[in-house]
Every structure is written in structure tokens, then in C-alpha cells.
mmCIF file of C-alpha atoms in Angstrom:
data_model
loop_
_atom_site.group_PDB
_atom_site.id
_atom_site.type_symbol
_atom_site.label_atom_id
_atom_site.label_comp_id
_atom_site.label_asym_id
_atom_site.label_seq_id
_atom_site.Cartn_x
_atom_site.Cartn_y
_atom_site.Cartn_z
ATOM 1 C CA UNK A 767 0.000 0.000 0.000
ATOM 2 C CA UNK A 768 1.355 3.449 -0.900
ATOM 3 C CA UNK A 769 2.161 6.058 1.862
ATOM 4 C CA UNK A 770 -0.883 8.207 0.318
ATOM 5 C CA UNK A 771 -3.426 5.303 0.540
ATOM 6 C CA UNK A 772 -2.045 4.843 4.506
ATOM 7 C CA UNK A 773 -2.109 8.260 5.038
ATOM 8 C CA UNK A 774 -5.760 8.224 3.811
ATOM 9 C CA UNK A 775 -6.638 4.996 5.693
ATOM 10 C CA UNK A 776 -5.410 7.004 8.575
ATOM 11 C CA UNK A 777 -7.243 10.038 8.526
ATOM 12 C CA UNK A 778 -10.498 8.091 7.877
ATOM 13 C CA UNK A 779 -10.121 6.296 11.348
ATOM 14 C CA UNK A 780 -9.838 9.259 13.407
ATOM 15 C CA UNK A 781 -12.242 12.034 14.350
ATOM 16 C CA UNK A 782 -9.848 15.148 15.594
ATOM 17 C CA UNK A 783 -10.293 18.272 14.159
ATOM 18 C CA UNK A 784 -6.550 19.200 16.020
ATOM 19 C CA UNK A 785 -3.623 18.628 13.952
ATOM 20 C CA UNK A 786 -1.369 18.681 16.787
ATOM 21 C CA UNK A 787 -3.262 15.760 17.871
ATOM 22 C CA UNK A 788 -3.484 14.351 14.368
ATOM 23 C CA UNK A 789 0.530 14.013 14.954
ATOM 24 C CA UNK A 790 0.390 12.498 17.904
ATOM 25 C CA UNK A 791 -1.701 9.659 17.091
ATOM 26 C CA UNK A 792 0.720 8.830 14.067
ATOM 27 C CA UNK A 793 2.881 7.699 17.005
ATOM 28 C CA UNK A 794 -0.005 4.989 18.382
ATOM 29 C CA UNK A 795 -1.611 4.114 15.552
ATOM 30 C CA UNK A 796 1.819 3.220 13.339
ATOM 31 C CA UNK A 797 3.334 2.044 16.824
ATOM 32 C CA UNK A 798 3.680 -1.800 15.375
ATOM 33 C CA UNK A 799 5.401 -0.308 12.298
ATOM 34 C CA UNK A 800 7.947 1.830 12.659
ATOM 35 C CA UNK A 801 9.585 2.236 8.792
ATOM 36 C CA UNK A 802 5.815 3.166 7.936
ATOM 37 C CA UNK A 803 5.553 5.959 10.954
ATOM 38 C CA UNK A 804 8.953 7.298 9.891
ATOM 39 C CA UNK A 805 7.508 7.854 6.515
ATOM 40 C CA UNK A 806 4.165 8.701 7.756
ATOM 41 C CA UNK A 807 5.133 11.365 10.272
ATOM 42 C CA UNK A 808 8.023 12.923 7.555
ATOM 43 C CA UNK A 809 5.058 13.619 5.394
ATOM 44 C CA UNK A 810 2.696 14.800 8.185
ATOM 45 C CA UNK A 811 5.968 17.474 9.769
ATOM 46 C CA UNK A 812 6.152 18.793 5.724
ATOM 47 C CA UNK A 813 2.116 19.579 5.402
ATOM 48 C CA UNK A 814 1.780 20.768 8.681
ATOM 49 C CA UNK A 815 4.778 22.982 8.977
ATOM 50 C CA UNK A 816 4.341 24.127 5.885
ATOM 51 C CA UNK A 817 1.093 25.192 6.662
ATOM 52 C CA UNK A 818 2.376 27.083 9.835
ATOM 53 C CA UNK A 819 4.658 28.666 7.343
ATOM 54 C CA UNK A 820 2.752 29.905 4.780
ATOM 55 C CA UNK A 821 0.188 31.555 7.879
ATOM 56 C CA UNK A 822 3.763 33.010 9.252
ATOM 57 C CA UNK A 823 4.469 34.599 6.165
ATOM 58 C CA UNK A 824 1.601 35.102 5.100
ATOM 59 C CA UNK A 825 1.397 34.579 1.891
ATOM 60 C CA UNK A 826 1.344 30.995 -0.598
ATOM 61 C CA UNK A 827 2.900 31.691 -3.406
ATOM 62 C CA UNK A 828 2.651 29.246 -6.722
ATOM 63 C CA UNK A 829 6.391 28.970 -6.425
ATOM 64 C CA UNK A 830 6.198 27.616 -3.156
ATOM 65 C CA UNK A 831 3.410 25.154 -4.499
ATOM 66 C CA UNK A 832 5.450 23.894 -6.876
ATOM 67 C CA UNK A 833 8.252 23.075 -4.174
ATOM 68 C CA UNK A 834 5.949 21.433 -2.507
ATOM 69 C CA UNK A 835 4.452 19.382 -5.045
ATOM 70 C CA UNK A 836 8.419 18.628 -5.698
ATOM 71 C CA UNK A 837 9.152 17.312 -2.311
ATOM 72 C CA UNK A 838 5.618 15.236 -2.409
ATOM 73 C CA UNK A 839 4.026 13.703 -5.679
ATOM 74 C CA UNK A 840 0.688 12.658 -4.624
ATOM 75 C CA UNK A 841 -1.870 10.792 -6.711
ATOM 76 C CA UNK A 842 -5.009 13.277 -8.146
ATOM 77 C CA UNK A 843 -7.348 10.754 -5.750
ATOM 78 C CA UNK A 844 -5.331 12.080 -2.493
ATOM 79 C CA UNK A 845 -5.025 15.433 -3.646
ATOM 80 C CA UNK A 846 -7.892 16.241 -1.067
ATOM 81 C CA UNK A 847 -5.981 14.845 2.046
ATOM 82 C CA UNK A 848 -3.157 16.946 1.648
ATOM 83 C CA UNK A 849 -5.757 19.832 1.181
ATOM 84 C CA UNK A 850 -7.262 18.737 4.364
ATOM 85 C CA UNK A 851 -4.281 18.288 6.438
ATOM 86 C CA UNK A 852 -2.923 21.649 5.438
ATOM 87 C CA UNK A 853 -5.959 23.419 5.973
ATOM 88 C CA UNK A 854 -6.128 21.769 9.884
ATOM 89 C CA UNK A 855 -2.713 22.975 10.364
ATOM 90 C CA UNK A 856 -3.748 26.139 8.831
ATOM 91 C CA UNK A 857 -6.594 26.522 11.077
ATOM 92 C CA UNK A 858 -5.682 25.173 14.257
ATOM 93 C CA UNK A 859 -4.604 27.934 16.922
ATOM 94 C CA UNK A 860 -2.038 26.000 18.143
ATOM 95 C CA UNK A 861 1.115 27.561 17.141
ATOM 96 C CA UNK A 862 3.892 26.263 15.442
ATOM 97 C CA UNK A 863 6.039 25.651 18.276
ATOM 98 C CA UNK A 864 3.573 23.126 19.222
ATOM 99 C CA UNK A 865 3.938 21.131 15.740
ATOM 100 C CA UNK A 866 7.343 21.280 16.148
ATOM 101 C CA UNK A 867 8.126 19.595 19.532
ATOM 102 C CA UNK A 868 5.481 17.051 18.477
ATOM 103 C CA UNK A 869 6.932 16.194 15.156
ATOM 104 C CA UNK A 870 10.208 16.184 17.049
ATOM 105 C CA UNK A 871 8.742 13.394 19.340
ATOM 106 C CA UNK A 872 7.822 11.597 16.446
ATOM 107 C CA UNK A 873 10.230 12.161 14.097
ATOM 108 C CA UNK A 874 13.152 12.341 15.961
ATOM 109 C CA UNK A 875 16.127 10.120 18.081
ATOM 110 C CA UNK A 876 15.985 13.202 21.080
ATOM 111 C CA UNK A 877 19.894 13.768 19.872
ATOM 112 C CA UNK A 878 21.032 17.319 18.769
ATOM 113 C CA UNK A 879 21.003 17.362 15.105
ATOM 114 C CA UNK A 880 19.166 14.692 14.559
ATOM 115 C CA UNK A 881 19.336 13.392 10.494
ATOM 116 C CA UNK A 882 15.467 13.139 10.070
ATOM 117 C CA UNK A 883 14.431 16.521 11.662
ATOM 118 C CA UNK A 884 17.463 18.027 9.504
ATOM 119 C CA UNK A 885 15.602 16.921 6.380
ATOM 120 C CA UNK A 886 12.202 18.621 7.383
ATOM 121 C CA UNK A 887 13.942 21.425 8.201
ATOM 122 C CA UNK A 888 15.537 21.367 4.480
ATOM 123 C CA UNK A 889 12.017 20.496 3.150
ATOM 124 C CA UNK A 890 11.188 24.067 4.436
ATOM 125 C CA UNK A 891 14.012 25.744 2.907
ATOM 126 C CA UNK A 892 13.304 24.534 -0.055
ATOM 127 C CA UNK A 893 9.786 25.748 -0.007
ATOM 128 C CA UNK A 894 10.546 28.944 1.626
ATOM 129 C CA UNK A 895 13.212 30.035 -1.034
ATOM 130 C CA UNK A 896 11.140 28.704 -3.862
ATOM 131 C CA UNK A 897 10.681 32.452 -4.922
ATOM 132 C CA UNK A 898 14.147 33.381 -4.614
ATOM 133 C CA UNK A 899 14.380 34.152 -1.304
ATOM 134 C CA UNK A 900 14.217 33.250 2.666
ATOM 135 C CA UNK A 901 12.133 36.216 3.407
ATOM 136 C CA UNK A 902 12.603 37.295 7.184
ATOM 137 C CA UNK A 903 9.662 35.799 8.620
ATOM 138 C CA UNK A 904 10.286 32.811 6.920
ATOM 139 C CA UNK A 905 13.813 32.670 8.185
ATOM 140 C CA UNK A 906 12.844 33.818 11.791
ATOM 141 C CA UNK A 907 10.382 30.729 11.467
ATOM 142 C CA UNK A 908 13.205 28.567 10.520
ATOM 143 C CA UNK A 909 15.340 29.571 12.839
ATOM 144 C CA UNK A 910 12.557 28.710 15.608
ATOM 145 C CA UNK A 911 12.317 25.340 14.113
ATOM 146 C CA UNK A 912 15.805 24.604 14.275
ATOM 147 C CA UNK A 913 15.986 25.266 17.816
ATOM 148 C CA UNK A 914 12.551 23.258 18.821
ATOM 149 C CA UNK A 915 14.326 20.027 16.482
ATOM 150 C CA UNK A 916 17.732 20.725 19.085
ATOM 151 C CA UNK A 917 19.380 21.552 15.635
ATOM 152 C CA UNK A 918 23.090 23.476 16.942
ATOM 153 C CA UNK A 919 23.188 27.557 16.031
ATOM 154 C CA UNK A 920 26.324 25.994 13.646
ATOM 155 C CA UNK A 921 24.590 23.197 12.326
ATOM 156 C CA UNK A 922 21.969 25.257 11.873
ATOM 157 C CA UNK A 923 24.182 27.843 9.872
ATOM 158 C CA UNK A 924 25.863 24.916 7.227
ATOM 159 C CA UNK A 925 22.050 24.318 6.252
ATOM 160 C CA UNK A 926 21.984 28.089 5.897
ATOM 161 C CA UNK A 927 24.465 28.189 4.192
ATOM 162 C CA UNK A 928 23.468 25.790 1.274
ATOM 163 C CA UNK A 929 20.563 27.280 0.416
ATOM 164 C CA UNK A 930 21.815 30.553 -0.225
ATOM 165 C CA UNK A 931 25.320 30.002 -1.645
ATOM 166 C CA UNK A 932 23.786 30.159 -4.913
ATOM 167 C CA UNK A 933 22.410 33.452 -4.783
ATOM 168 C CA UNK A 934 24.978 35.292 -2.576
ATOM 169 C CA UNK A 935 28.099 33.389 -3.151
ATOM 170 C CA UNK A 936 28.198 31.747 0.503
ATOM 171 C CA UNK A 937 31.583 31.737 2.546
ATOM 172 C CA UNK A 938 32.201 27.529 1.412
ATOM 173 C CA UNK A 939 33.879 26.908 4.801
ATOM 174 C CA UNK A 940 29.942 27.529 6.173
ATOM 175 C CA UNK A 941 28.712 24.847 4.069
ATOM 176 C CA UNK A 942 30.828 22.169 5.337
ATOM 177 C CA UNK A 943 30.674 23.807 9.089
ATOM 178 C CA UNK A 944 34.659 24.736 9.022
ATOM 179 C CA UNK A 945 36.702 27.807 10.561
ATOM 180 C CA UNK A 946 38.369 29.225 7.785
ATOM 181 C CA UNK A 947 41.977 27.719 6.989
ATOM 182 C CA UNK A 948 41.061 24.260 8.976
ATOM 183 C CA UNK A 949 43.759 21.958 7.586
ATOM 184 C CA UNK A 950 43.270 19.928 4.126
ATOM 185 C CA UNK A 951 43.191 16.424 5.926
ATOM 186 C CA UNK A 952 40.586 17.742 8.045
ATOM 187 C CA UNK A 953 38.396 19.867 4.874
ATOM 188 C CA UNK A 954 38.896 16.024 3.371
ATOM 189 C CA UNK A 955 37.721 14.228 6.232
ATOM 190 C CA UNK A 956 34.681 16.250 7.078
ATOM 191 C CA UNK A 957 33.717 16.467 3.457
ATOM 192 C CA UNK A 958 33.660 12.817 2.964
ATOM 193 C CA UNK A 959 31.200 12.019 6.599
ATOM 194 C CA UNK A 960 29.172 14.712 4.747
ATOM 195 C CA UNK A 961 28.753 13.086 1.606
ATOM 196 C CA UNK A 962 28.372 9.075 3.476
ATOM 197 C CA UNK A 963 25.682 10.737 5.486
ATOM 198 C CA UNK A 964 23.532 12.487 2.720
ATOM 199 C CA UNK A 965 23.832 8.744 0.397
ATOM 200 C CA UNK A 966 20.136 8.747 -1.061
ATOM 201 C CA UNK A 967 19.606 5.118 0.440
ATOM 202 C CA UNK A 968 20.281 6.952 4.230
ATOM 203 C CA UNK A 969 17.481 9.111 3.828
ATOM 204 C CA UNK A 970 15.474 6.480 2.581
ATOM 205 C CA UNK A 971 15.943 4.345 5.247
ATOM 206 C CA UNK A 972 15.270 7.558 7.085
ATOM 207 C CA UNK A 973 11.522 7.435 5.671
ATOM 208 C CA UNK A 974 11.817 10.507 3.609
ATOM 209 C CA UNK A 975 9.748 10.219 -0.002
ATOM 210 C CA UNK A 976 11.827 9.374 -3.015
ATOM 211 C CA UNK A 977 10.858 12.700 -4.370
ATOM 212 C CA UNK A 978 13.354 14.356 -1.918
ATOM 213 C CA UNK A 979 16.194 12.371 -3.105
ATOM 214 C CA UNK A 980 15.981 15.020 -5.780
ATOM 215 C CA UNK A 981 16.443 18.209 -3.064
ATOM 216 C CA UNK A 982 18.809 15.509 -1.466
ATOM 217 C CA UNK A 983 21.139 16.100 -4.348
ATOM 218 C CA UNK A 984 21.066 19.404 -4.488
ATOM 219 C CA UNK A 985 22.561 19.308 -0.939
ATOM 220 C CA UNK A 986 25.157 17.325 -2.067
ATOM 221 C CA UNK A 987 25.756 19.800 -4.925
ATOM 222 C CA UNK A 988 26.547 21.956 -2.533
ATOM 223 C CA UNK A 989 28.782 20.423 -0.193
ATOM 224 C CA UNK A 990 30.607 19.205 -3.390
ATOM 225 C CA UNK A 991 30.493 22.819 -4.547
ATOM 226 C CA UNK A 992 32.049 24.053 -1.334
ATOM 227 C CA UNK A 993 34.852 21.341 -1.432
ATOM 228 C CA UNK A 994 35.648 22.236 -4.586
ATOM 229 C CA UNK A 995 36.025 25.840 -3.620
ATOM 230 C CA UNK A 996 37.766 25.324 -0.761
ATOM 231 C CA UNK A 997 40.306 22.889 -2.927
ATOM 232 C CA UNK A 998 40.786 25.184 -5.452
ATOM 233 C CA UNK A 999 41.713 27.940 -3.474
ATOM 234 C CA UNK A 1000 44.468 26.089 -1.528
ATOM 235 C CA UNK A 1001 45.932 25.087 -4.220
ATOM 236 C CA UNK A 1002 46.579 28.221 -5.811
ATOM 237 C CA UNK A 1003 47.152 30.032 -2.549
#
């Protein structure tokens, strides 16, 4: 059965008009299947944050539609779940900071930095600068986020970092989370635990959709990028 047609299943056999308790059954009612609440509760964090979002900004704009429909490809018949969990988050006065430590529950191992909160949180960056920019609400949001998931104010400034090295020519030592001039052995070292953790069959296993394999490797473009950057200008130094 697909993830859409669970998802469905699931929100036919509850009654709660409270997304924040729409999240925290995920954890009972997938409790005898865990690779299925992994994926289940990744897709759940995406719709629901996003939600909280789009109200924090303020606006939805079709760019940031189309980032979502990147991250998720969901069948025309489950179109209207989606619509309906978005529009609970949407409408329910708890506030995001509530969605968060629940999806952190769910989601996460209760570790700083953990790898499956890390890819929500680049979910959301990848929505929020689908129209060229991390506006400041949307970054403040972020930022908020980050802190609820126990993501480190470093950590927390690599993933920064990767989605805006395109447009404003990032600092590369940022994106790999090095002080500037850190030895080559040790640019190596850290670049290659980057790249082993960010392998597409990690996140998989981490329940994350296949469709994000695709923002996957644009993270890896980037901490290739920065290597590269970093390489070049040692060697000509």
C-alpha cells in the first residue's frame, strides 16, 4: 500500500479536528510499524509545517506550491488529504512551536542534530526560497524550528548556508561547518562524513519520499560545490 493510501486509511479512522493531535496519534496508531511511521510522520511534519509557514508569512505563493508538489508527488485521488491536512494545520490555533516539539517526538532520536528533523527542516528551505528568497519571517520561522528540532546555532548555519550560496556566493567553509583555513586532511575528512551521510539510500531508510532524493542532491551539490572551492583555493594560494 502506498504512503498516500495509509495516510488516507489514517485520517479516515480518526475524528480530531486538532492537527497537533493528528501528529500524535501517528505515534499509536503506526506504533507496530515503525519504517511506515517514519515515513508517515516525515510527510505529516512537511504539510503541517508548511502550513504554519505559509500563515507566518503570510502569503502561498505558486512557487512555493510547486516546491511542494516537488518534495511530495501525490496521486489526483489524495489530492484532497493533503488539502485537508494543510488546511487543519492552517486553522488550528495551536502555534507552530507546538507542531514542532510534536513532530520532534515523532520524528526524531531526542539527539542534537538529529538526520530526520534536519531533512524537514531542508524540506522548508526549499519551499521557503522557492521564490528566490528566505524572506525574514520565513527565516525567523526557521530559525525557531531549528531550535525546537535541538538543531546546533552551527549546524543550523551549514544548512543556511546551502541554500543561499547560490544566490549570494556563501563563505564555502559555512557549508561544510569549518573555521576558515582548517587543515586539508581535516576539509577532506569532514567532506567525505558529509557526503556518506547524505547517500540517497540513508534518507530512505530515514523514511523521507523518493521525491526528496531530488532536493537531497542538491545538498550534495553543494557540499561538493564548497569542497571544490575550498580545494581550489588552496591550491593556488
Amino acid at each position: 500500500m502506498s504512503i498516500w493510501a495509509r495516510i488516507s486509511e489514517f485520517l479516515s479512522s480518526i475524528s480530531t479536528v486538532a492537527m497537533t493531535n493528528v501528529i500524535e496519534r501517528v505515534r499509536t496508531v503506526f506504533e507496530g510499524d515503525p519504517e511506515m511511521r517514519r515515513r508517515v510522520a516525515f510527510s505529516i511534519a512537511m504539510i503541517a509545517l508548511s502550513a504554519k509557514m505559509a500563515k507566518a508569512d503570510g502569503v502561498v505563493t505558486r512557487d512555493e506550491v510547486q516546491a511542494f508538489q516537488q518534495i511530495f508527488i501525490v496521486p489526483a485521488d489524495q489530492a484532497k488529504n493533503v488539502a485537508r491536512l494543510f488546511d487543519l494545520a492552517k486553522q488550528d490555533i495551536a502555534g507552530f512551536d507546538a507542531y514542532a516539539q510534536r513532530i520532534a517526538g515523532l520524528c526524531g532520536s531526542g539527539q542534537p542534530n538529529c538526520a530526520l528533523l534536519e531533512d524537514v527542516l531542508d524540506g522548508l528551505f526549499h519551499i521557503a526560497k522557492a521564490d528566490g528568497v528566505v524572506h525574514e519571517h520565513e527565516l525567523g520561522f526557521l530559525r525557531r524550528v531549528g531550535e525546537v528540532f535541538q538543531i546546533e546555532d552551527s549546524h543550523f548555519e551549514t544548512i543556511l548556508a546551502r541554500h543561499t550560496i547560490a544566490r549570494d556566493g556563501t563563505d564555502p567553509w559555512r557549508v561544510l561547518g569549518l573555521a576558515p583555513n582548517t587543515p586539508f586532511d581535516k576539509v577532506r575528512a569532514r567532506y567525505r562524513l558529509m557526503v556518506a551521510e547524505n547517500h540517497p539510500d540513508k534518507l530512505i531508510a530515514r523514511g523521507v519520499p523518493e521525491e526528496f532524493l531530488a532536493i537531497a542532491n542538491s545538498r550534495l551539490a553543494a557540499i561538493n560545490g564548497a569542497y571544490e572551492a575550498i580545494e581550489r583555493s588552496m591550491r593556488f594560494a
